JSON list of C-alpha atoms in Angstrom, two decimals:
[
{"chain": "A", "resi": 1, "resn": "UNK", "atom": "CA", "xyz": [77.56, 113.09, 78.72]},
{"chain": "A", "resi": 2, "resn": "UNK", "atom": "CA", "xyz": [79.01, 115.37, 81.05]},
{"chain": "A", "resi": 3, "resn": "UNK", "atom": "CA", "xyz": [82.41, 115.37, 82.00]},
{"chain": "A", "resi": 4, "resn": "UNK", "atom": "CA", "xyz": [81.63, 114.56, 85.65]},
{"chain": "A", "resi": 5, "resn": "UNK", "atom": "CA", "xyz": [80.04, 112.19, 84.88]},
{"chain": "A", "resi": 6, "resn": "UNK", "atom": "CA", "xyz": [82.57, 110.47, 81.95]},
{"chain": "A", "resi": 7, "resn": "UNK", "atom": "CA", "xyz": [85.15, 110.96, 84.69]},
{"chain": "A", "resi": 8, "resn": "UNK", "atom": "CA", "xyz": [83.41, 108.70, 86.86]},
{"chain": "A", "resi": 9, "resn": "UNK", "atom": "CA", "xyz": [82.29, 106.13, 84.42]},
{"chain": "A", "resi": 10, "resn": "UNK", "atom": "CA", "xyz": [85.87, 105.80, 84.12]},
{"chain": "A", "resi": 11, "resn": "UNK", "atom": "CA", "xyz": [86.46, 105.18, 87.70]},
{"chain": "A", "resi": 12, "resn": "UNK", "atom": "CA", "xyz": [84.11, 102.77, 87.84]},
{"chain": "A", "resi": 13, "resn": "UNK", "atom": "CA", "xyz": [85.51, 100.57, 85.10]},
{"chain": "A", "resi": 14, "resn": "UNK", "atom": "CA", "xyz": [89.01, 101.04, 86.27]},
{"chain": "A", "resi": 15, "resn": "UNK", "atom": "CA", "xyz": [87.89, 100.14, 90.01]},
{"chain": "A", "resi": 16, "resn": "UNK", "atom": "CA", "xyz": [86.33, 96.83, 88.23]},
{"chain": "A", "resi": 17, "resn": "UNK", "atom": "CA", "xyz": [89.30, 95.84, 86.40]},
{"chain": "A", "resi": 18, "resn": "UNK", "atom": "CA", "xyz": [91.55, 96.32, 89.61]},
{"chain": "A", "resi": 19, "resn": "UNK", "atom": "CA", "xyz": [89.58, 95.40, 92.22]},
{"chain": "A", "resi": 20, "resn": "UNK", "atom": "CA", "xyz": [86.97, 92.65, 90.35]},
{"chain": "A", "resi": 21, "resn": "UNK", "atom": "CA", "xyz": [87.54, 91.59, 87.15]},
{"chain": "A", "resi": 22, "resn": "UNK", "atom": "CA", "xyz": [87.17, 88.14, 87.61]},
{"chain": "A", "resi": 23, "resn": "UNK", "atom": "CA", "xyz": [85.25, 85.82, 89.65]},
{"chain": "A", "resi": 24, "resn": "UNK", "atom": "CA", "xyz": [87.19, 82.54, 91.59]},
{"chain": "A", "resi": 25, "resn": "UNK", "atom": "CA", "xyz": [85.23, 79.35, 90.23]},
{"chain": "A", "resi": 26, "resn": "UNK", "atom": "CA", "xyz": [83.26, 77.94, 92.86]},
{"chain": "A", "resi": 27, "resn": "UNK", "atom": "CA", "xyz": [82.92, 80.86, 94.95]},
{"chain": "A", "resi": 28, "resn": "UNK", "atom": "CA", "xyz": [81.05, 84.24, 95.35]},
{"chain": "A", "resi": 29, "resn": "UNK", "atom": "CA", "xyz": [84.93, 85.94, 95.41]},
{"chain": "A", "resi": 30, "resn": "UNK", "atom": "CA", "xyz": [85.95, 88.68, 92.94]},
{"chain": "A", "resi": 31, "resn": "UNK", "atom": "CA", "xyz": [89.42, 89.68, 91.99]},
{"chain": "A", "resi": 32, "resn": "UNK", "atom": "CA", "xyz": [91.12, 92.38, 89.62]},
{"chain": "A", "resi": 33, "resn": "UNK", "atom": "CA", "xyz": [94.73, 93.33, 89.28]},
{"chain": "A", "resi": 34, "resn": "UNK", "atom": "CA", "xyz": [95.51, 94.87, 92.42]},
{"chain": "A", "resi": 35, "resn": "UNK", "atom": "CA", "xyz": [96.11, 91.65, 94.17]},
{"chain": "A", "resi": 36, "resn": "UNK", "atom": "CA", "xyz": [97.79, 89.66, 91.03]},
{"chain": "A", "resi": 37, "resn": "UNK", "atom": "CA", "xyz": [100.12, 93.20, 90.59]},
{"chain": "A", "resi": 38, "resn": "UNK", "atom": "CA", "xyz": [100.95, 92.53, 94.43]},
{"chain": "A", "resi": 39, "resn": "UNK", "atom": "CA", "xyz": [102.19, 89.12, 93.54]},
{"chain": "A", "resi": 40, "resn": "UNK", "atom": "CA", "xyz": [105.43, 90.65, 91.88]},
{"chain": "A", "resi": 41, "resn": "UNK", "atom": "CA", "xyz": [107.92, 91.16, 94.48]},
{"chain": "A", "resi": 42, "resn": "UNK", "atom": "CA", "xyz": [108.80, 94.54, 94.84]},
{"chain": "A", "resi": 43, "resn": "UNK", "atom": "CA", "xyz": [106.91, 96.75, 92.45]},
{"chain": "A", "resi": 44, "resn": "UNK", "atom": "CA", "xyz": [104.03, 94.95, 92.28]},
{"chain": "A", "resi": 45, "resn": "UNK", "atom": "CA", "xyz": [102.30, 97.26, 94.74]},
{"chain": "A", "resi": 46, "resn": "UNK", "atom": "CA", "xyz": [104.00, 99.96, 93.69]},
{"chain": "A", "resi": 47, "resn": "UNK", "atom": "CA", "xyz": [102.01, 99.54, 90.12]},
{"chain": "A", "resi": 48, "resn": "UNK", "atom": "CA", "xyz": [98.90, 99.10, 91.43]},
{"chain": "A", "resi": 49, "resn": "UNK", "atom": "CA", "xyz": [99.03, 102.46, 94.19]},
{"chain": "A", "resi": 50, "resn": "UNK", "atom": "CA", "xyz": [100.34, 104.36, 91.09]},
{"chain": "A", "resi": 51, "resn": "UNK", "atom": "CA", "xyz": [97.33, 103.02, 88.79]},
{"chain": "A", "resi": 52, "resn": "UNK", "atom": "CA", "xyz": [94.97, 103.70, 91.98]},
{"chain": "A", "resi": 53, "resn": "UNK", "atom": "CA", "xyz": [96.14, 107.62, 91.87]},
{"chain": "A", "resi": 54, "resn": "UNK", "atom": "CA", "xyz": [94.25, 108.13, 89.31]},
{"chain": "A", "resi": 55, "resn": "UNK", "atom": "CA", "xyz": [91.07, 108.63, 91.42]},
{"chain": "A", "resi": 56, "resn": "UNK", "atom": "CA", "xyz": [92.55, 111.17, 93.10]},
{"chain": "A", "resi": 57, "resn": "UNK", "atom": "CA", "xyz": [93.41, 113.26, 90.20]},
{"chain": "A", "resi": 58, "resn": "UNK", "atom": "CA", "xyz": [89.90, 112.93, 88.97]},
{"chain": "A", "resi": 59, "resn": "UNK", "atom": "CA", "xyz": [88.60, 113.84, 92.37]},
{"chain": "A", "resi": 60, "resn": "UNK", "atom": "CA", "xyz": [90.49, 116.69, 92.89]},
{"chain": "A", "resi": 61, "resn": "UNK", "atom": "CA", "xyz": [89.81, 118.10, 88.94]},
{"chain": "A", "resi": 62, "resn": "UNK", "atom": "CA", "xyz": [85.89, 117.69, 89.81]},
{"chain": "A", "resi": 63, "resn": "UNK", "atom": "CA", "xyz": [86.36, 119.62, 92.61]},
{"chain": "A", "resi": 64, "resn": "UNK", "atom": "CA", "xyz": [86.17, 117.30, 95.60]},
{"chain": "A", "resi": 65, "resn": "UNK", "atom": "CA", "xyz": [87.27, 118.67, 98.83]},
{"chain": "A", "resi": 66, "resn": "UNK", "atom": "CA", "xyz": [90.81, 118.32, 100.51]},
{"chain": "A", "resi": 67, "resn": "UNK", "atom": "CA", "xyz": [89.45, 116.05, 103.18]},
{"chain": "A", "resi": 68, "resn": "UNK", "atom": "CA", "xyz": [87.54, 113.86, 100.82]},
{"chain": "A", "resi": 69, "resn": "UNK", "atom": "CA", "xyz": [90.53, 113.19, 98.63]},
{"chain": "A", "resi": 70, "resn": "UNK", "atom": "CA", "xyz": [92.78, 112.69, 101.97]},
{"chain": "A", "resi": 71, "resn": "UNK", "atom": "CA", "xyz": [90.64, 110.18, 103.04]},
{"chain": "A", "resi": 72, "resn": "UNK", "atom": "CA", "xyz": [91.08, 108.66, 99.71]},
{"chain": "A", "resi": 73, "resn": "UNK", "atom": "CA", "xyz": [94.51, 108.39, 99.77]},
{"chain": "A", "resi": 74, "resn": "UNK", "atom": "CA", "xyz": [94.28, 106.83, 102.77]},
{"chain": "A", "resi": 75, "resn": "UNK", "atom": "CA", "xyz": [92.69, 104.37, 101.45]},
{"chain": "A", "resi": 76, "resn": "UNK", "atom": "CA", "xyz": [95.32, 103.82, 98.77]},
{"chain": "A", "resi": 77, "resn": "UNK", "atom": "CA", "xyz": [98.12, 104.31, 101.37]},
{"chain": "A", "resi": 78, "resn": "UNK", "atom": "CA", "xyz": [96.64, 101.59, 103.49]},
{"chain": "A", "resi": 79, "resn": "UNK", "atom": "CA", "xyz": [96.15, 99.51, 100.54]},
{"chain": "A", "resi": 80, "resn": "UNK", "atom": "CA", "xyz": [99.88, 99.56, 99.43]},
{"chain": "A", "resi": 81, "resn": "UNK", "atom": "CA", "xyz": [101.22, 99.35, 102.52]},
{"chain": "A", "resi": 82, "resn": "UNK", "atom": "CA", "xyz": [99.51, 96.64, 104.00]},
{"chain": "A", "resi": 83, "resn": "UNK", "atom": "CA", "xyz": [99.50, 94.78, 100.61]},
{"chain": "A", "resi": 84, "resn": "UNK", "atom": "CA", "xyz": [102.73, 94.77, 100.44]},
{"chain": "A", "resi": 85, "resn": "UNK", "atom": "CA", "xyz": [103.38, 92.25, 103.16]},
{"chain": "A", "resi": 86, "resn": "UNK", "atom": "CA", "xyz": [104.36, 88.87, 100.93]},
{"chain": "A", "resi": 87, "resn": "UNK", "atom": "CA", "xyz": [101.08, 86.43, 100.47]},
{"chain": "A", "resi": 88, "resn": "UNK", "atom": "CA", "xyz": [99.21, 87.66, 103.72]},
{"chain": "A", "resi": 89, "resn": "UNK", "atom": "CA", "xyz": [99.27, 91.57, 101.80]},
{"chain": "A", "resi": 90, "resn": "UNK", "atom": "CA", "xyz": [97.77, 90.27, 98.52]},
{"chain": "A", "resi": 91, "resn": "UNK", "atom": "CA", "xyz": [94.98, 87.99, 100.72]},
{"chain": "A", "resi": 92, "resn": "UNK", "atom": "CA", "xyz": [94.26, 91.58, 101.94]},
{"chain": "A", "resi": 93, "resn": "UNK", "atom": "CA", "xyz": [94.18, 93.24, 98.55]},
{"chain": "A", "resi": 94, "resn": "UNK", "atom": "CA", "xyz": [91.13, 90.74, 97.65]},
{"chain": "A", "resi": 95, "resn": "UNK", "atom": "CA", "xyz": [89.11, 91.68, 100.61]},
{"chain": "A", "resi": 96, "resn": "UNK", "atom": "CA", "xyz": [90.29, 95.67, 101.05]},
{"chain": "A", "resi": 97, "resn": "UNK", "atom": "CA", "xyz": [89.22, 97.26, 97.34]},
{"chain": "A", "resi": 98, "resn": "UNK", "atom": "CA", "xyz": [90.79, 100.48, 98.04]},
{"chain": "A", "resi": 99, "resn": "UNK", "atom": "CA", "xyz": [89.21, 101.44, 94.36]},
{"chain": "A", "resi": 100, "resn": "UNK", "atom": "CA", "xyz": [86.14, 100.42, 94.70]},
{"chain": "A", "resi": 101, "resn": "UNK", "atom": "CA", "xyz": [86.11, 102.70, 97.79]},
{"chain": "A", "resi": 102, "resn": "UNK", "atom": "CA", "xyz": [87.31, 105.59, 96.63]},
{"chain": "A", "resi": 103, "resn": "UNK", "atom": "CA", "xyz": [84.73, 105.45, 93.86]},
{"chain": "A", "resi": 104, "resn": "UNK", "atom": "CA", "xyz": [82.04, 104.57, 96.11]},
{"chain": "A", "resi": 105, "resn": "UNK", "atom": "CA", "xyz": [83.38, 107.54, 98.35]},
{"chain": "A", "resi": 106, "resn": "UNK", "atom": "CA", "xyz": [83.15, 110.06, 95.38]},
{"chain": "A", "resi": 107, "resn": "UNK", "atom": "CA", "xyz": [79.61, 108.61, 94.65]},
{"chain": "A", "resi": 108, "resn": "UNK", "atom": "CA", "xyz": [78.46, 109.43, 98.34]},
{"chain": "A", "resi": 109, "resn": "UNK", "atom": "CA", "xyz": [80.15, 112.89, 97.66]},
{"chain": "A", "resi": 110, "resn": "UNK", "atom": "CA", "xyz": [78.29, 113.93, 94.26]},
{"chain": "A", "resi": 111, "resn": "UNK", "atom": "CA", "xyz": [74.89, 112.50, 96.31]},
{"chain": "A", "resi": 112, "resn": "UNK", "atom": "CA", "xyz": [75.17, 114.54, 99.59]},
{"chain": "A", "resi": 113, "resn": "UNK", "atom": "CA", "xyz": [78.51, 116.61, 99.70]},
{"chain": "A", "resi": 114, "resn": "UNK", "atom": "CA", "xyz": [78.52, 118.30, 103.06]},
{"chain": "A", "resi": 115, "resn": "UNK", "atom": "CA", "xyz": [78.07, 114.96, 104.48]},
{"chain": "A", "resi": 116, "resn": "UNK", "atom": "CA", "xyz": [80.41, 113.36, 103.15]},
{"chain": "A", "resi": 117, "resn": "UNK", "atom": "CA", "xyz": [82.45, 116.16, 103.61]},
{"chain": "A", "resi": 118, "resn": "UNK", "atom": "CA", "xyz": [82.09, 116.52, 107.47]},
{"chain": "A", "resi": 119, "resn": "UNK", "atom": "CA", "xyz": [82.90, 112.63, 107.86]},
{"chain": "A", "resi": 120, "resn": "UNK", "atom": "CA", "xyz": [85.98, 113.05, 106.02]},
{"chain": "A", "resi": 121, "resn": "UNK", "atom": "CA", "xyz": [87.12, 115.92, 108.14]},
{"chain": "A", "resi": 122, "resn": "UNK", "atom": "CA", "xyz": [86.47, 113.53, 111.14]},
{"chain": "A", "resi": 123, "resn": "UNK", "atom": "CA", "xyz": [88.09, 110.83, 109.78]},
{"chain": "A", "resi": 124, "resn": "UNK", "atom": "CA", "xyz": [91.33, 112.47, 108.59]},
{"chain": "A", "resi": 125, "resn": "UNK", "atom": "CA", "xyz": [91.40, 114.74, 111.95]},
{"chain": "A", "resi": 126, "resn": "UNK", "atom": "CA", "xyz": [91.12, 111.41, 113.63]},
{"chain": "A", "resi": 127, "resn": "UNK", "atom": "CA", "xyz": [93.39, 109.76, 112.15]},
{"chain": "A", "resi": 128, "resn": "UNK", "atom": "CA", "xyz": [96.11, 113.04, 112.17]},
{"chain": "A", "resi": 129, "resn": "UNK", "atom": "CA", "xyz": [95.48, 112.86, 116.05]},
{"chain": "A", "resi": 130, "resn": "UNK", "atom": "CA", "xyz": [96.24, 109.29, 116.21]},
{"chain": "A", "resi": 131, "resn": "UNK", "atom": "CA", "xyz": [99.50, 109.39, 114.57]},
{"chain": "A", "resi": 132, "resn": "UNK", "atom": "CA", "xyz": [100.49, 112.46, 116.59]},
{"chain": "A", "resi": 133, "resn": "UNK", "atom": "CA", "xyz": [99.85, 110.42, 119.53]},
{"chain": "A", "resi": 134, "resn": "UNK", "atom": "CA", "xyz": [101.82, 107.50, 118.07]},
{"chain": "A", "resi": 135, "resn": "UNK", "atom": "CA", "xyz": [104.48, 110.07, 117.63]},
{"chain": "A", "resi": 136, "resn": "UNK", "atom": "CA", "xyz": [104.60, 111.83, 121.28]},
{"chain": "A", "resi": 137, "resn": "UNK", "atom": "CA", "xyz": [104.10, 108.19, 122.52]},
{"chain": "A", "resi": 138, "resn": "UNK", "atom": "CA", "xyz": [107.23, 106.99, 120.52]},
{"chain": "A", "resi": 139, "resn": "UNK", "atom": "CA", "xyz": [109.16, 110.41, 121.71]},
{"chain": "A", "resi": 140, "resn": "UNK", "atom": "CA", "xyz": [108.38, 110.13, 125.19]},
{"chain": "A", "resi": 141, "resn": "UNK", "atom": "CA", "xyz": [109.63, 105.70, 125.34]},
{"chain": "A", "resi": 142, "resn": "UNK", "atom": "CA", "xyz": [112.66, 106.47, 123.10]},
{"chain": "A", "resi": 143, "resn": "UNK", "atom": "CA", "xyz": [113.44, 109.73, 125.78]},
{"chain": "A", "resi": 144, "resn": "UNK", "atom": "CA", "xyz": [112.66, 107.66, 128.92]},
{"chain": "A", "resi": 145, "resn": "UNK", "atom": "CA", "xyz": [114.43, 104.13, 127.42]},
{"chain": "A", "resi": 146, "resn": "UNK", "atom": "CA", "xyz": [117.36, 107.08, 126.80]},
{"chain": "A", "resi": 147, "resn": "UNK", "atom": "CA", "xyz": [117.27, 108.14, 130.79]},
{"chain": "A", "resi": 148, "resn": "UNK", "atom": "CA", "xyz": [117.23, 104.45, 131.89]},
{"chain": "A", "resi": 149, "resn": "UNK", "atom": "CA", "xyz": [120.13, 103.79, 129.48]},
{"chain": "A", "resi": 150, "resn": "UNK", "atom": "CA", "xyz": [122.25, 106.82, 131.00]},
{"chain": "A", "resi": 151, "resn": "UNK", "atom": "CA", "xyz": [121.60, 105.71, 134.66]},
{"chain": "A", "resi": 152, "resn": "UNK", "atom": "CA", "xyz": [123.40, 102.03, 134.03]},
{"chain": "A", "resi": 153, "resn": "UNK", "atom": "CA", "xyz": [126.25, 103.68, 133.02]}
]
């Protein structure tokens, strides 16, 4: 087997082991560690982002573009972040599968690259221009709740 190719056979079973190892009885819903990890106060997301990293290491030794592994770190950032929020965070983790989207992500890469590549750029320029305009938004309330402020006294 190639190493490619090993690489992502790994992926895959570590995506299935955090995102669906098992299925709750009585329904079609799959869970994996991620959201049992999140149950631990404190560190329990922290484990599972760590243990999601991973992807990104393989992505970036096969080669994968900047924006492609970006966008998978997003995915990992909002993953933590938003899992992290006690009960409502690990309800999330069940439904989000930030693994199983990375790996699905480097699968759509290896199949048509420029692609894949040119939605990533869009997505990560999208979201960079977002949070730029969270920023100047923020700047610009914080400088005029500042004025406002001044003028009472």
């Amino acid at each position: 087997m190639s190493e490619p190719h090993v690489s992502l056979q790994r992926l895959r079973t570590l995506g299935s082991i955090m995102d669906e190892l098992v299925v709750i009885r009585g329904t079609r819903i799959r869970i994996g560690l991620d959201p049992v990890l999140g149950l631990i106060p404190g560190v329990g997301d922290f484990i599972g982002a760590s243990i999601s990293m991973y992807a990104l290491f393989v992505a970036a030794r096969l080669g994968t573009p900047p924006s492609v592994v970006l966008r998978m770190a997003g995915n990992i950032l909002v993953d933590a972040v938003l899992g992290s929020v006690p009960f409502l965070g690990d309800l999330f983790d069940v439904g989000w599968k930030s693994n199983l989207r990375n790996i699905a992500l480097l699968e759509r890469y290896a199949a048509t690259p420029a692609r894949t590549r040119r939605t990533s750029q869009l997505l990560v320029a999208g979201v960079v221009i977002v949070v730029l305009g969270v920023i100047v938004a923020a700047a610009w309330a914080g400088a005029a709740a500042f004025r406002r402020i001044r003028g009472m006294l």
